[in-house]
Amino acid sequence: MTIAANFKACMTRGETRSYFDALHTFLRANPTKSDVLVFTPASCFDRFGEGATLGAQNAFPVSNGAYTGETALDQLNEFSIQTILIGHSERRQILHESQEQVATKFDFFAKQGFKIVYCIGEPLAVKQQGVDAVLSYLEKEFVGIDTGYENMVIAYEPIWAIGTGLTPSNEEIETILATIKQKYGHDVLYGGSVKAGNSKEILALESCDGVLVGSAALEVEDFSTMILNSNN
Ligand code: PGA
């Protein structure tokens, strides 16, 4: 199982330090076989010691260079970060990252051997057209991606479910996760309004290999509950 927290542009450096302290205290008391990943803002990168894995929410696909405002490989290497989110819908939609740019990032960080949590997900208008439309939309989000890359996990996050409190039915989640998992042979996570309260049933779905959690992961107690729920 993979239990991942995506802080997005929330949390300060100080808050992140306290979060990791609390999380590591929890993990020492409650050892887990699950992979616990925490994607913080780049300004919060640090060395937090044994326990959860620190990941990057995004990075520019170069070692370093004249890319104002970006974070690149050298800055990740400084903190031994080897895990990255690529293709998150907020980057695709709000930052207008094209499939081509997403694929370039994927290629660069795959060549560096990073663990890539590759995000896909459909907007509401597509969801309303039914499961076949959803699957063919998701298919397009794999254009240019080397799906044979071993060190990848796929996160299915319907855009309409992110930050809205809405989720697909468990049956719908299972259908999509099972199809993607069978097709690409990677672990599949669900994301979109996962909370401590619904995490148990989602994690119990046959094809679900974990969750990617935004707002509900900002409280370390809630995130810890989700880790506990992944242990069954
Ligand atoms: P959410 O976000 O849990 O706040 O819906 C999930 C995500 O965007 O990764």
GROMACS .gro file of C-alpha atoms and ligand atoms in nm:
model
  241
    1MET     CA    1   0.000   0.000   0.000
    2THR     CA    2   0.103   0.359  -0.061
    3ILE     CA    3  -0.036   0.636   0.155
    4ALA     CA    4   0.059   0.974   0.014
    5ALA     CA    5   0.002   1.329   0.137
    6ASN     CA    6   0.001   1.617  -0.110
    7PHE     CA    7   0.040   1.946   0.075
    8LYS     CA    8  -0.003   2.151  -0.246
    9ALA     CA    9   0.075   2.519  -0.160
   10CYS     CA   10  -0.017   2.470   0.205
   11MET     CA   11   0.212   2.446   0.510
   12THR     CA   12   0.518   2.649   0.599
   13ARG     CA   13   0.867   2.517   0.664
   14GLY     CA   14   0.804   2.528   1.041
   15GLU     CA   15   0.469   2.354   1.012
   16THR     CA   16   0.622   2.089   0.790
   17ARG     CA   17   0.896   2.022   1.044
   18SER     CA   18   0.636   1.976   1.321
   19TYR     CA   19   0.428   1.756   1.090
   20PHE     CA   20   0.721   1.523   1.020
   21ASP     CA   21   0.810   1.512   1.389
   22ALA     CA   22   0.456   1.405   1.478
   23LEU     CA   23   0.434   1.165   1.184
   24HIS     CA   24   0.763   0.997   1.273
   25THR     CA   25   0.661   0.965   1.637
   26PHE     CA   26   0.342   0.797   1.514
   27LEU     CA   27   0.530   0.567   1.275
   28ARG     CA   28   0.773   0.458   1.546
   29ALA     CA   29   0.478   0.363   1.768
   30ASN     CA   30   0.279   0.213   1.479
   31PRO     CA   31   0.516   0.051   1.232
   32THR     CA   32   0.360  -0.002   0.891
   33LYS     CA   33   0.446  -0.195   0.579
   34SER     CA   34   0.286   0.080   0.371
   35ASP     CA   35   0.495   0.332   0.182
   36VAL     CA   36   0.427   0.668   0.339
   37LEU     CA   37   0.498   0.958   0.103
   38VAL     CA   38   0.473   1.329   0.178
   39PHE     CA   39   0.483   1.579  -0.108
   40THR     CA   40   0.568   1.918   0.042
   41PRO     CA   41   0.620   2.257  -0.121
   42ALA     CA   42   0.982   2.296  -0.237
   43SER     CA   43   1.036   2.567   0.026
   44CYS     CA   44   0.981   2.303   0.296
   45PHE     CA   45   1.240   2.054   0.167
   46ASP     CA   46   1.465   1.940   0.447
   47ARG     CA   47   1.615   1.630   0.600
   48PHE     CA   48   1.354   1.474   0.826
   49GLY     CA   49   1.523   1.146   0.913
   50GLU     CA   50   1.387   0.792   0.899
   51GLY     CA   51   1.021   0.731   0.834
   52ALA     CA   52   0.806   0.892   0.568
   53THR     CA   53   0.954   0.959   0.225
   54LEU     CA   54   0.979   1.322   0.122
   55GLY     CA   55   0.866   1.385  -0.235
   56ALA     CA   56   0.847   1.678  -0.477
   57GLN     CA   57   0.512   1.797  -0.610
   58ASN     CA   58   0.676   1.916  -0.927
   59ALA     CA   59   1.016   2.001  -1.071
   60PHE     CA   60   1.157   2.132  -1.396
   61PRO     CA   61   1.314   1.860  -1.610
   62VAL     CA   62   1.673   1.987  -1.605
   63SER     CA   63   1.964   1.955  -1.364
   64ASN     CA   64   1.981   2.333  -1.320
   65GLY     CA   65   1.978   2.644  -1.535
   66ALA     CA   66   1.807   2.968  -1.627
   67TYR     CA   67   1.448   2.877  -1.539
   68THR     CA   68   1.325   3.152  -1.311
   69GLY     CA   69   1.097   3.033  -1.037
   70GLU     CA   70   1.152   2.664  -1.103
   71THR     CA   71   1.302   2.388  -0.890
   72ALA     CA   72   1.528   2.142  -1.070
   73LEU     CA   73   1.716   1.820  -1.011
   74ASP     CA   74   2.009   1.973  -0.820
   75GLN     CA   75   1.771   2.118  -0.560
   76LEU     CA   76   1.601   1.779  -0.517
   77ASN     CA   77   1.933   1.599  -0.495
   78GLU     CA   78   2.042   1.824  -0.210
   79PHE     CA   79   1.775   1.658   0.002
   80SER     CA   80   1.808   1.312  -0.157
   81ILE     CA   81   1.456   1.344  -0.297
   82GLN     CA   82   1.385   1.063  -0.540
   83THR     CA   83   1.008   1.067  -0.551
   84ILE     CA   84   0.796   1.303  -0.759
   85LEU     CA   85   0.435   1.369  -0.855
   86ILE     CA   86   0.391   1.420  -1.227
   87GLY     CA   87   0.074   1.514  -1.416
   88HIS     CA   88  -0.135   1.638  -1.125
   89SER     CA   89  -0.456   1.792  -1.261
   90GLU     CA   90  -0.389   2.123  -1.088
   91ARG     CA   91  -0.070   2.154  -1.289
   92ARG     CA   92  -0.242   2.042  -1.608
   93GLN     CA   93  -0.539   2.275  -1.560
   94ILE     CA   94  -0.426   2.578  -1.360
   95LEU     CA   95  -0.064   2.590  -1.483
   96HIS     CA   96  -0.162   2.470  -1.832
   97GLU     CA   97   0.097   2.195  -1.842
   98SER     CA   98   0.048   2.016  -2.171
   99GLN     CA   99   0.063   1.640  -2.218
  100GLU     CA  100   0.388   1.699  -2.405
  101GLN     CA  101   0.541   1.885  -2.109
  102VAL     CA  102   0.415   1.621  -1.868
  103ALA     CA  103   0.573   1.351  -2.086
  104THR     CA  104   0.905   1.542  -2.099
  105LYS     CA  105   0.909   1.559  -1.720
  106PHE     CA  106   0.823   1.194  -1.691
  107ASP     CA  107   1.102   1.102  -1.928
  108PHE     CA  108   1.361   1.314  -1.748
  109PHE     CA  109   1.281   1.190  -1.399
  110ALA     CA  110   1.245   0.830  -1.517
  111LYS     CA  111   1.599   0.855  -1.657
  112GLN     CA  112   1.707   0.967  -1.308
  113GLY     CA  113   1.542   0.658  -1.159
  114PHE     CA  114   1.285   0.855  -0.960
  115LYS     CA  115   0.975   0.692  -0.819
  116ILE     CA  116   0.704   0.865  -1.018
  117VAL     CA  117   0.349   0.900  -0.892
  118TYR     CA  118   0.178   0.967  -1.222
  119CYS     CA  119  -0.158   1.140  -1.193
  120ILE     CA  120  -0.453   1.107  -1.427
  121GLY     CA  121  -0.816   1.204  -1.394
  122GLU     CA  122  -1.118   1.324  -1.590
  123PRO     CA  123  -1.325   1.643  -1.561
  124LEU     CA  124  -1.693   1.632  -1.466
  125ALA     CA  125  -1.819   1.673  -1.824
  126VAL     CA  126  -1.638   1.354  -1.923
  127LYS     CA  127  -1.753   1.165  -1.614
  128GLN     CA  128  -2.112   1.251  -1.710
  129GLN     CA  129  -2.064   1.071  -2.042
  130GLY     CA  130  -2.004   0.738  -1.871
  131VAL     CA  131  -1.725   0.496  -1.798
  132ASP     CA  132  -1.613   0.439  -2.159
  133ALA     CA  133  -1.565   0.812  -2.208
  134VAL     CA  134  -1.369   0.829  -1.883
  135LEU     CA  135  -1.142   0.545  -1.987
  136SER     CA  136  -1.071   0.694  -2.326
  137TYR     CA  137  -0.997   1.034  -2.167
  138LEU     CA  138  -0.754   0.871  -1.924
  139GLU     CA  139  -0.592   0.688  -2.213
  140LYS     CA  140  -0.491   1.022  -2.367
  141GLU     CA  141  -0.311   1.115  -2.047
  142PHE     CA  142  -0.066   0.834  -2.117
  143VAL     CA  143   0.040   0.972  -2.456
  144GLY     CA  144   0.420   0.998  -2.463
  145ILE     CA  145   0.457   0.824  -2.128
  146ASP     CA  146   0.680   0.519  -2.102
  147THR     CA  147   0.428   0.306  -1.918
  148GLY     CA  148   0.684   0.027  -1.907
  149TYR     CA  149   0.889   0.231  -1.659
  150GLU     CA  150   0.908   0.012  -1.354
  151ASN     CA  151   0.934   0.267  -1.077
  152MET     CA  152   0.594   0.424  -1.130
  153VAL     CA  153   0.265   0.423  -0.948
  154ILE     CA  154  -0.052   0.557  -1.110
  155ALA     CA  155  -0.284   0.786  -0.914
  156TYR     CA  156  -0.639   0.809  -1.046
  157GLU     CA  157  -0.785   1.139  -0.930
  158PRO     CA  158  -1.111   1.250  -1.092
  159ILE     CA  159  -1.079   1.629  -1.121
  160TRP     CA  160  -1.436   1.685  -1.000
  161ALA     CA  161  -1.359   1.490  -0.684
  162ILE     CA  162  -1.050   1.689  -0.586
  163GLY     CA  163  -1.116   1.921  -0.295
  164THR     CA  164  -1.493   1.900  -0.340
  165GLY     CA  165  -1.598   1.642  -0.084
  166LEU     CA  166  -1.742   1.439  -0.373
  167THR     CA  167  -1.614   1.094  -0.464
  168PRO     CA  168  -1.716   0.836  -0.720
  169SER     CA  169  -1.898   0.535  -0.577
  170ASN     CA  170  -1.671   0.259  -0.453
  171GLU     CA  171  -1.789   0.051  -0.748
  172GLU     CA  172  -1.690   0.323  -0.992
  173ILE     CA  173  -1.348   0.362  -0.829
  174GLU     CA  174  -1.292  -0.012  -0.846
  175THR     CA  175  -1.392  -0.030  -1.213
  176ILE     CA  176  -1.144   0.239  -1.317
  177LEU     CA  177  -0.861   0.120  -1.092
  178ALA     CA  178  -0.901  -0.241  -1.205
  179THR     CA  179  -0.898  -0.144  -1.573
  180ILE     CA  180  -0.588   0.075  -1.538
  181LYS     CA  181  -0.407  -0.176  -1.323
  182GLN     CA  182  -0.474  -0.457  -1.565
  183LYS     CA  183  -0.372  -0.251  -1.864
  184TYR     CA  184  -0.049  -0.102  -1.728
  185GLY     CA  185   0.053  -0.348  -1.458
  186HIS     CA  186   0.138  -0.082  -1.199
  187ASP     CA  187   0.007  -0.015  -0.853
  188VAL     CA  188  -0.290   0.219  -0.865
  189LEU     CA  189  -0.388   0.479  -0.606
  190TYR     CA  190  -0.714   0.664  -0.572
  191GLY     CA  191  -0.721   1.038  -0.494
  192GLY     CA  192  -0.996   1.297  -0.462
  193SER     CA  193  -1.166   1.385  -0.131
  194VAL     CA  194  -1.015   1.093   0.056
  195LYS     CA  195  -1.060   1.146   0.430
  196ALA     CA  196  -0.995   0.948   0.744
  197GLY     CA  197  -1.365   0.850   0.737
  198ASN     CA  198  -1.383   0.704   0.385
  199SER     CA  199  -1.024   0.580   0.359
  200LYS     CA  200  -1.095   0.239   0.505
  201GLU     CA  201  -1.354   0.140   0.248
  202ILE     CA  202  -1.154   0.283  -0.041
  203LEU     CA  203  -0.835   0.107   0.070
  204ALA     CA  204  -1.034  -0.215   0.101
  205LEU     CA  205  -1.127  -0.212  -0.271
  206GLU     CA  206  -0.971  -0.506  -0.444
  207SER     CA  207  -0.766  -0.310  -0.697
  208CYS     CA  208  -0.674  -0.019  -0.472
  209ASP     CA  209  -0.306  -0.003  -0.377
  210GLY     CA  210  -0.329   0.318  -0.179
  211VAL     CA  211  -0.448   0.676  -0.168
  212LEU     CA  212  -0.319   1.023  -0.257
  213VAL     CA  213  -0.464   1.273  -0.014
  214GLY     CA  214  -0.473   1.653  -0.026
  215SER     CA  215  -0.665   1.858   0.229
  216ALA     CA  216  -0.743   1.574   0.471
  217ALA     CA  217  -0.372   1.494   0.498
  218LEU     CA  218  -0.290   1.838   0.636
  219GLU     CA  219  -0.389   1.720   0.983
  220VAL     CA  220  -0.128   1.468   1.084
  221GLU     CA  221  -0.378   1.281   1.307
  222ASP     CA  222  -0.608   1.222   1.010
  223PHE     CA  223  -0.319   1.117   0.788
  224SER     CA  224  -0.205   0.879   1.062
  225THR     CA  225  -0.553   0.724   1.075
  226MET     CA  226  -0.532   0.660   0.702
  227ILE     CA  227  -0.195   0.490   0.752
  228LEU     CA  228  -0.350   0.270   1.019
  229ASN     CA  229  -0.637   0.189   0.782
  230SER     CA  230  -0.387   0.070   0.523
  231ASN     CA  231  -0.245  -0.191   0.756
  232ASN     CA  232  -0.532  -0.441   0.728
  233PGA     P1  233  -0.802   1.634  -0.202
  233PGA     O1  234  -0.684   1.644  -0.310
  233PGA     O2  235  -0.773   1.516  -0.114
  233PGA     O3  236  -0.799   1.763  -0.128
  233PGA     O4  237  -0.931   1.614  -0.277
  233PGA     C1  238  -0.625   1.529  -0.363
  233PGA     C2  239  -0.518   1.565  -0.463
  233PGA     O5  240  -0.535   1.660  -0.538
  233PGA     O6  241  -0.412   1.499  -0.467
   0.00000   0.00000   0.00000
